[in-house]
Amino acid sequence: MQSPIVVLRFSAMGDVAMVASVLKQLCYRNPQAQVIMVSRAHFEAFFTDIPGVRFVAFHPKTIHKGLMGLFKLFKTLNSFAPATIADLHDNIRSNILLTLFRLKGKKTAQIDKGRKQKKLFIQDPSARRKPLKHTAVRYAEVFSQLGYTVSFTNNTLVNTRKPAPSIYQEILEFANYGVVGIAPFAQHLPKVWPYEKMQELIHRLDRAGVKVFLFGGGKQEQEIVNSWIVGTENCINTIGKLELNKELDLISNLDLMISMDSSGMHMASLEGTRCLSIWGATHPYMGFWGIGQVFEDCIQVEHPSRPSSVYGNKPCICDGKEAIDLVQVDMVYNKVKEILSLES
């Protein structure tokens, strides 16, 4: 049996979902490959369907906390006798682990995040004419350095519809005007479309007879979505009702996902589902738009002040408004209308 490769990517959710998409291609093109994927326990569902991948949960707040915790994780990973280590994160924790493996004589490779290019992209509008290297390409390059063939392209979605969660099977069966998922939240506020616009979009889709499934996490988000869908007939709040693996199953049955620049977009890509993504403080040209998605489905308003940051953690004020507020409801609804061939 081939010695395994250890893959490190601890967060964030969307980045880990992109790793899963790349590992699908790696394992397809290298069927003898054995992968030890290390990430937070919650993300295991991204990898369960990939042959050759074994998941090891990383617990940074408990058993893997601090230097002693990292050494414990190192011993666990080293017990698999890996031949190579792929660091797809490049943070303090992954660098410590990489150092320990190098001291054991293991071959390692680490992602080049292109930090200088991204900084220039933000600071200099003339640098925004061409897209930077996609993050998934950067992942694939790490594997190539370790001798694995990963021919990555960013232009194909492959959807194999999974059995839908039982509680929603009947709804999906009788959806006559299309099924749309919406992931309206993001980790950073400048990446979130204004709530009143999202609510208007939801109600317009509802009146058109579209079945709308809303995704998110947490009690506060659940309550927000409940307030949005009062009076609707075709909207379903999934928050708090599905485990991550079942969310992925449901996403695979959608005709379309609508998401911020956030994990919803990358989960759609992982399941081969087309996604309209809404952008404000960030920009798809910095290499984070969904794998297999098309640039024309990135909904945004170009402005010299955009983007303000790589991750959307800084305000992005354009003519007195947050950048994402420049995106109007008609821009999104008309695109959905075109894709689903809606009459109203």
Short mmCIF file of C-alpha atoms in Angstrom, two decimals:
data_model
loop_
_atom_site.label_atom_id
_atom_site.label_comp_id
_atom_site.label_asym_id
_atom_site.label_seq_id
_atom_site.Cartn_x
_atom_site.Cartn_y
_atom_site.Cartn_z
CA MET A 1 0.00 0.00 0.00
CA GLN A 2 1.23 3.49 -0.87
CA SER A 3 2.41 5.60 2.09
CA PRO A 4 -0.17 8.27 2.87
CA ILE A 5 0.02 12.00 2.37
CA VAL A 6 -1.02 14.19 5.30
CA VAL A 7 -3.05 17.25 4.26
CA LEU A 8 -3.39 20.20 6.65
CA ARG A 9 -6.19 22.76 6.30
CA PHE A 10 -7.90 23.69 9.55
CA SER A 11 -10.30 26.47 8.49
CA ALA A 12 -12.26 28.36 7.21
CA MET A 13 -15.31 26.41 6.08
CA GLY A 14 -15.22 27.58 2.46
CA ASP A 15 -11.49 26.94 2.14
CA VAL A 16 -11.89 23.42 3.51
CA ALA A 17 -14.72 22.74 1.06
CA MET A 18 -12.38 23.81 -1.76
CA VAL A 19 -9.77 21.34 -0.49
CA ALA A 20 -12.40 18.58 -0.78
CA SER A 21 -13.04 19.52 -4.42
CA VAL A 22 -9.32 19.31 -5.19
CA LEU A 23 -8.91 16.01 -3.32
CA LYS A 24 -11.67 14.53 -5.45
CA GLN A 25 -9.55 15.23 -8.51
CA LEU A 26 -6.32 14.07 -6.85
CA CYS A 27 -7.82 10.73 -5.82
CA TYR A 28 -9.45 10.26 -9.23
CA ARG A 29 -6.16 10.81 -11.05
CA ASN A 30 -4.08 8.95 -8.45
CA PRO A 31 -6.30 5.99 -7.48
CA GLN A 32 -3.57 4.44 -5.28
CA ALA A 33 -3.22 7.63 -3.22
CA GLN A 34 -3.96 7.45 0.50
CA VAL A 35 -4.82 10.79 2.10
CA ILE A 36 -4.96 11.72 5.79
CA MET A 37 -7.07 14.90 5.85
CA VAL A 38 -6.67 17.03 8.99
CA SER A 39 -9.30 19.64 9.74
CA ARG A 40 -11.93 20.61 12.29
CA ALA A 41 -14.35 17.84 13.20
CA HIS A 42 -17.38 19.69 11.81
CA PHE A 43 -15.94 19.53 8.28
CA GLU A 44 -15.64 15.75 8.05
CA ALA A 45 -18.80 15.57 5.93
CA PHE A 46 -16.95 17.23 3.04
CA PHE A 47 -14.67 14.21 2.68
CA THR A 48 -16.80 11.15 3.44
CA ASP A 49 -17.55 10.40 -0.23
CA ILE A 50 -13.95 10.65 -1.47
CA PRO A 51 -12.27 7.23 -1.89
CA GLY A 52 -8.83 7.00 -0.31
CA VAL A 53 -9.37 9.81 2.20
CA ARG A 54 -9.23 9.23 5.95
CA PHE A 55 -10.28 12.14 8.17
CA VAL A 56 -8.49 13.11 11.39
CA ALA A 57 -10.29 15.71 13.50
CA PHE A 58 -8.35 18.71 14.81
CA HIS A 59 -9.57 20.00 18.21
CA PRO A 60 -7.74 23.32 18.83
CA LYS A 61 -9.65 24.22 21.99
CA THR A 62 -9.26 20.90 23.81
CA ILE A 63 -6.91 17.98 23.11
CA HIS A 64 -4.84 19.84 20.50
CA LYS A 65 -4.58 23.15 22.34
CA GLY A 66 -1.17 24.82 22.59
CA LEU A 67 2.25 23.35 21.83
CA MET A 68 1.64 20.15 23.78
CA GLY A 69 -1.64 19.64 21.95
CA LEU A 70 0.03 20.13 18.58
CA PHE A 71 2.72 17.64 19.54
CA LYS A 72 -0.01 15.17 20.41
CA LEU A 73 -1.57 15.72 16.98
CA PHE A 74 1.85 15.28 15.37
CA LYS A 75 2.31 11.92 17.10
CA THR A 76 -1.11 10.78 15.94
CA LEU A 77 -0.36 11.76 12.34
CA ASN A 78 3.13 10.32 12.42
CA SER A 79 1.69 6.97 13.51
CA PHE A 80 0.25 6.62 9.99
CA ALA A 81 3.84 6.64 8.63
CA PRO A 82 3.17 9.34 6.05
CA ALA A 83 5.62 9.87 3.20
CA THR A 84 4.70 13.49 2.49
CA ILE A 85 2.98 16.45 4.14
CA ALA A 86 0.90 19.06 2.27
CA ASP A 87 0.33 22.29 4.19
CA LEU A 88 -2.59 24.08 2.52
CA HIS A 89 -2.99 26.58 5.35
CA ASP A 90 0.34 28.28 6.18
CA ASN A 91 -0.54 29.50 9.67
CA ILE A 92 1.31 29.20 12.99
CA ARG A 93 -0.10 25.78 13.84
CA SER A 94 0.54 24.24 10.43
CA ASN A 95 4.07 25.66 10.40
CA ILE A 96 4.83 24.03 13.76
CA LEU A 97 3.58 20.69 12.48
CA LEU A 98 5.57 21.09 9.26
CA THR A 99 8.74 21.72 11.28
CA LEU A 100 8.18 18.58 13.35
CA PHE A 101 7.71 16.49 10.22
CA ARG A 102 10.81 17.95 8.61
CA LEU A 103 12.82 16.97 11.67
CA LYS A 104 11.58 13.43 11.00
CA GLY A 105 12.92 13.65 7.46
CA LYS A 106 9.52 13.86 5.76
CA LYS A 107 9.08 15.60 2.43
CA THR A 108 6.86 18.67 2.79
CA ALA A 109 5.29 21.34 0.60
CA GLN A 110 3.42 24.48 1.54
CA ILE A 111 0.90 26.70 -0.21
CA ASP A 112 1.99 30.03 -1.66
CA LYS A 113 -0.98 32.23 -0.81
CA GLY A 114 0.18 35.07 -3.06
CA ARG A 115 -0.08 37.60 -0.24
CA LYS A 116 1.94 40.30 -2.07
CA GLN A 117 -0.16 40.01 -5.23
CA LYS A 118 -3.38 40.21 -3.24
CA LYS A 119 -2.17 43.26 -1.33
CA LEU A 120 -1.30 44.97 -4.62
CA PHE A 121 -4.71 44.00 -6.03
CA ILE A 122 -6.40 45.85 -3.16
CA GLN A 123 -4.15 48.91 -3.28
CA ASP A 124 -3.76 49.46 -7.04
CA PRO A 125 -6.83 49.52 -9.35
CA SER A 126 -4.58 48.90 -12.37
CA ALA A 127 -3.68 45.48 -10.90
CA ARG A 128 -7.31 44.33 -11.15
CA ARG A 129 -7.41 43.76 -14.89
CA LYS A 130 -6.64 40.06 -14.70
CA PRO A 131 -7.67 37.42 -12.16
CA LEU A 132 -5.06 36.17 -9.73
CA LYS A 133 -4.35 32.47 -9.44
CA HIS A 134 -7.33 30.56 -8.05
CA THR A 135 -6.92 29.18 -4.53
CA ALA A 136 -7.68 25.66 -5.77
CA VAL A 137 -4.86 25.97 -8.31
CA ARG A 138 -2.57 26.92 -5.42
CA TYR A 139 -3.71 23.77 -3.59
CA ALA A 140 -3.07 21.66 -6.69
CA GLU A 141 0.45 23.10 -7.02
CA VAL A 142 1.30 21.86 -3.52
CA PHE A 143 0.34 18.32 -4.48
CA SER A 144 2.31 18.61 -7.72
CA GLN A 145 5.42 19.51 -5.70
CA LEU A 146 4.94 16.24 -3.82
CA GLY A 147 4.70 14.21 -7.01
CA TYR A 148 0.93 13.90 -7.43
CA THR A 149 -0.83 14.57 -10.71
CA VAL A 150 -3.64 17.07 -10.28
CA SER A 151 -4.81 18.61 -13.53
CA PHE A 152 -7.07 21.30 -12.14
CA THR A 153 -9.52 23.28 -14.25
CA ASN A 154 -12.06 25.77 -13.00
CA ASN A 155 -14.74 25.38 -15.64
CA THR A 156 -16.66 22.19 -14.95
CA LEU A 157 -19.48 21.35 -12.55
CA VAL A 158 -20.30 17.67 -12.13
CA ASN A 159 -23.59 17.10 -10.32
CA THR A 160 -24.65 13.66 -9.17
CA ARG A 161 -27.85 14.20 -7.24
CA LYS A 162 -27.84 12.41 -3.92
CA PRO A 163 -30.95 11.14 -2.15
CA ALA A 164 -32.57 14.21 -0.63
CA PRO A 165 -33.20 14.45 3.13
CA SER A 166 -36.45 12.59 3.81
CA ILE A 167 -38.18 15.60 5.37
CA TYR A 168 -37.87 17.53 2.09
CA GLN A 169 -38.39 14.80 -0.52
CA GLU A 170 -42.06 15.57 -1.10
CA ILE A 171 -41.39 19.31 -1.40
CA LEU A 172 -38.72 18.68 -4.03
CA GLU A 173 -40.96 16.25 -5.92
CA PHE A 174 -43.70 18.87 -6.39
CA ALA A 175 -41.45 21.88 -7.12
CA ASN A 176 -42.83 23.01 -10.48
CA TYR A 177 -41.00 26.31 -10.88
CA GLY A 178 -37.53 25.43 -9.74
CA VAL A 179 -35.68 24.90 -6.47
CA VAL A 180 -33.31 27.57 -5.16
CA GLY A 181 -31.11 27.51 -2.09
CA ILE A 182 -30.02 30.73 -0.40
CA ALA A 183 -27.08 31.05 1.99
CA PRO A 184 -27.55 34.68 3.10
CA PHE A 185 -24.91 34.95 5.82
CA ALA A 186 -21.13 35.27 6.00
CA GLN A 187 -18.52 35.44 8.72
CA HIS A 188 -17.79 39.13 8.09
CA LEU A 189 -20.52 41.77 7.85
CA PRO A 190 -19.11 43.62 4.78
CA LYS A 191 -19.75 40.41 2.79
CA VAL A 192 -23.43 40.21 3.78
CA TRP A 193 -26.08 41.62 1.43
CA PRO A 194 -28.46 43.97 3.32
CA TYR A 195 -31.21 42.01 5.03
CA GLU A 196 -34.04 44.08 3.55
CA LYS A 197 -32.83 43.29 0.03
CA MET A 198 -32.49 39.61 0.79
CA GLN A 199 -36.00 39.55 2.21
CA GLU A 200 -37.38 41.28 -0.90
CA LEU A 201 -35.64 38.74 -3.15
CA ILE A 202 -37.05 35.84 -1.11
CA HIS A 203 -40.59 37.20 -1.35
CA ARG A 204 -40.31 37.77 -5.10
CA LEU A 205 -39.12 34.21 -5.61
CA ASP A 206 -41.93 32.97 -3.39
CA ARG A 207 -44.55 34.84 -5.43
CA ALA A 208 -43.08 33.28 -8.59
CA GLY A 209 -43.71 29.82 -7.13
CA VAL A 210 -40.04 28.96 -6.63
CA LYS A 211 -39.24 26.63 -3.74
CA VAL A 212 -36.65 28.40 -1.59
CA PHE A 213 -34.48 26.61 0.98
CA LEU A 214 -32.56 28.89 3.35
CA PHE A 215 -29.26 27.81 4.89
CA GLY A 216 -27.14 29.08 7.76
CA GLY A 217 -26.13 28.23 11.29
CA GLY A 218 -27.00 29.37 14.78
CA LYS A 219 -30.09 30.41 16.69
CA GLN A 220 -29.81 34.11 15.80
CA GLU A 221 -29.66 33.35 12.08
CA GLN A 222 -32.55 30.94 12.45
CA GLU A 223 -34.70 33.69 13.99
CA ILE A 224 -33.71 36.20 11.29
CA VAL A 225 -34.74 33.79 8.53
CA ASN A 226 -38.00 32.99 10.32
CA SER A 227 -38.84 36.70 10.30
CA TRP A 228 -38.07 36.94 6.56
CA ILE A 229 -40.37 34.11 5.51
CA VAL A 230 -43.50 35.17 7.42
CA GLY A 231 -46.40 35.07 4.97
CA THR A 232 -44.59 33.02 2.33
CA GLU A 233 -45.83 29.72 0.91
CA ASN A 234 -42.73 28.27 -0.71
CA CYS A 235 -39.88 29.12 1.67
CA ILE A 236 -38.27 26.60 4.02
CA ASN A 237 -35.86 27.46 6.82
CA THR A 238 -33.39 24.57 7.14
CA ILE A 239 -31.31 26.13 9.93
CA GLY A 240 -31.06 23.82 12.90
CA LYS A 241 -32.81 20.99 11.07
CA LEU A 242 -29.98 19.30 9.17
CA GLU A 243 -26.48 18.02 9.88
CA LEU A 244 -23.81 19.19 7.43
CA ASN A 245 -23.87 15.95 5.43
CA LYS A 246 -27.64 16.31 4.93
CA GLU A 247 -27.22 19.96 3.94
CA LEU A 248 -24.84 18.80 1.22
CA ASP A 249 -27.37 16.18 0.09
CA LEU A 250 -30.03 18.88 -0.19
CA ILE A 251 -27.70 21.27 -2.03
CA SER A 252 -27.04 18.54 -4.60
CA ASN A 253 -30.79 18.60 -5.40
CA LEU A 254 -31.04 22.35 -6.00
CA ASP A 255 -31.42 23.91 -9.42
CA LEU A 256 -29.48 26.92 -8.17
CA MET A 257 -27.75 28.27 -5.07
CA ILE A 258 -27.52 31.95 -4.16
CA SER A 259 -24.72 32.81 -1.77
CA MET A 260 -22.46 35.52 -0.52
CA ASP A 261 -18.70 35.12 -1.00
CA SER A 262 -18.87 32.45 1.67
CA SER A 263 -19.02 28.72 2.35
CA GLY A 264 -22.42 28.32 0.67
CA MET A 265 -20.81 29.01 -2.70
CA HIS A 266 -18.07 26.42 -2.12
CA MET A 267 -20.52 23.83 -0.83
CA ALA A 268 -22.52 24.30 -4.03
CA SER A 269 -19.36 23.75 -6.08
CA LEU A 270 -18.54 20.61 -4.12
CA GLU A 271 -21.97 19.21 -5.01
CA GLY A 272 -21.81 20.38 -8.64
CA THR A 273 -24.65 22.91 -8.21
CA ARG A 274 -24.67 26.21 -10.08
CA CYS A 275 -24.29 29.24 -7.81
CA LEU A 276 -25.03 32.93 -8.14
CA SER A 277 -22.64 34.69 -5.77
CA ILE A 278 -23.02 38.26 -4.47
CA TRP A 279 -19.82 40.25 -3.92
CA GLY A 280 -19.02 43.50 -2.13
CA ALA A 281 -15.91 44.03 0.00
CA THR A 282 -14.12 41.14 -1.71
CA HIS A 283 -13.59 40.35 -5.40
CA PRO A 284 -13.74 37.04 -7.30
CA TYR A 285 -10.55 37.91 -9.18
CA MET A 286 -8.56 37.34 -5.99
CA GLY A 287 -9.02 33.61 -6.46
CA PHE A 288 -11.92 32.63 -4.23
CA TRP A 289 -14.90 32.20 -6.50
CA GLY A 290 -16.48 28.76 -6.53
CA ILE A 291 -14.70 25.91 -8.31
CA GLY A 292 -16.49 25.20 -11.59
CA GLN A 293 -18.64 28.32 -11.34
CA VAL A 294 -18.55 30.92 -14.12
CA PHE A 295 -17.47 34.51 -13.65
CA GLU A 296 -20.74 35.74 -15.20
CA ASP A 297 -22.58 34.32 -12.18
CA CYS A 298 -20.60 36.57 -9.81
CA ILE A 299 -22.96 39.49 -9.19
CA GLN A 300 -21.14 42.70 -8.30
CA VAL A 301 -20.81 46.39 -9.08
CA GLU A 302 -17.30 47.42 -10.08
CA HIS A 303 -16.01 50.45 -8.19
CA PRO A 304 -12.50 51.91 -7.68
CA SER A 305 -12.82 51.37 -3.91
CA ARG A 306 -13.42 47.62 -4.33
CA PRO A 307 -12.15 45.39 -2.87
CA SER A 308 -11.16 46.53 0.61
CA SER A 309 -9.67 43.24 1.82
CA VAL A 310 -8.93 39.64 0.92
CA TYR A 311 -11.37 38.14 3.42
CA GLY A 312 -14.03 40.86 3.66
CA ASN A 313 -13.22 41.75 7.25
CA LYS A 314 -12.94 45.50 6.54
CA PRO A 315 -15.65 47.96 5.48
CA CYS A 316 -15.67 48.84 1.78
CA ILE A 317 -17.34 52.21 1.33
CA CYS A 318 -18.27 53.16 -2.24
CA ASP A 319 -19.92 56.55 -2.73
CA GLY A 320 -21.16 56.52 0.84
CA LYS A 321 -22.49 52.95 0.74
CA GLU A 322 -21.08 49.61 1.71
CA ALA A 323 -19.96 48.02 -1.56
CA ILE A 324 -22.35 45.06 -1.40
CA ASP A 325 -25.27 47.49 -1.01
CA LEU A 326 -24.65 48.58 -4.62
CA VAL A 327 -26.06 45.24 -5.77
CA GLN A 328 -29.77 45.73 -6.45
CA VAL A 329 -32.53 43.14 -6.03
CA ASP A 330 -33.37 43.28 -9.76
CA MET A 331 -29.80 42.29 -10.63
CA VAL A 332 -30.14 39.05 -8.70
CA TYR A 333 -33.80 38.31 -9.43
CA ASN A 334 -33.48 38.85 -13.18
CA LYS A 335 -30.53 36.46 -13.29
CA VAL A 336 -32.55 33.81 -11.42
CA LYS A 337 -35.49 34.46 -13.72
CA GLU A 338 -33.27 33.86 -16.75
CA ILE A 339 -31.73 30.65 -15.37
CA LEU A 340 -35.04 29.11 -14.26
CA SER A 341 -37.04 30.48 -17.24
CA LEU A 342 -39.53 32.16 -14.94
CA GLU A 343 -42.35 34.13 -16.54
CA SER A 344 -42.98 36.59 -13.72
#
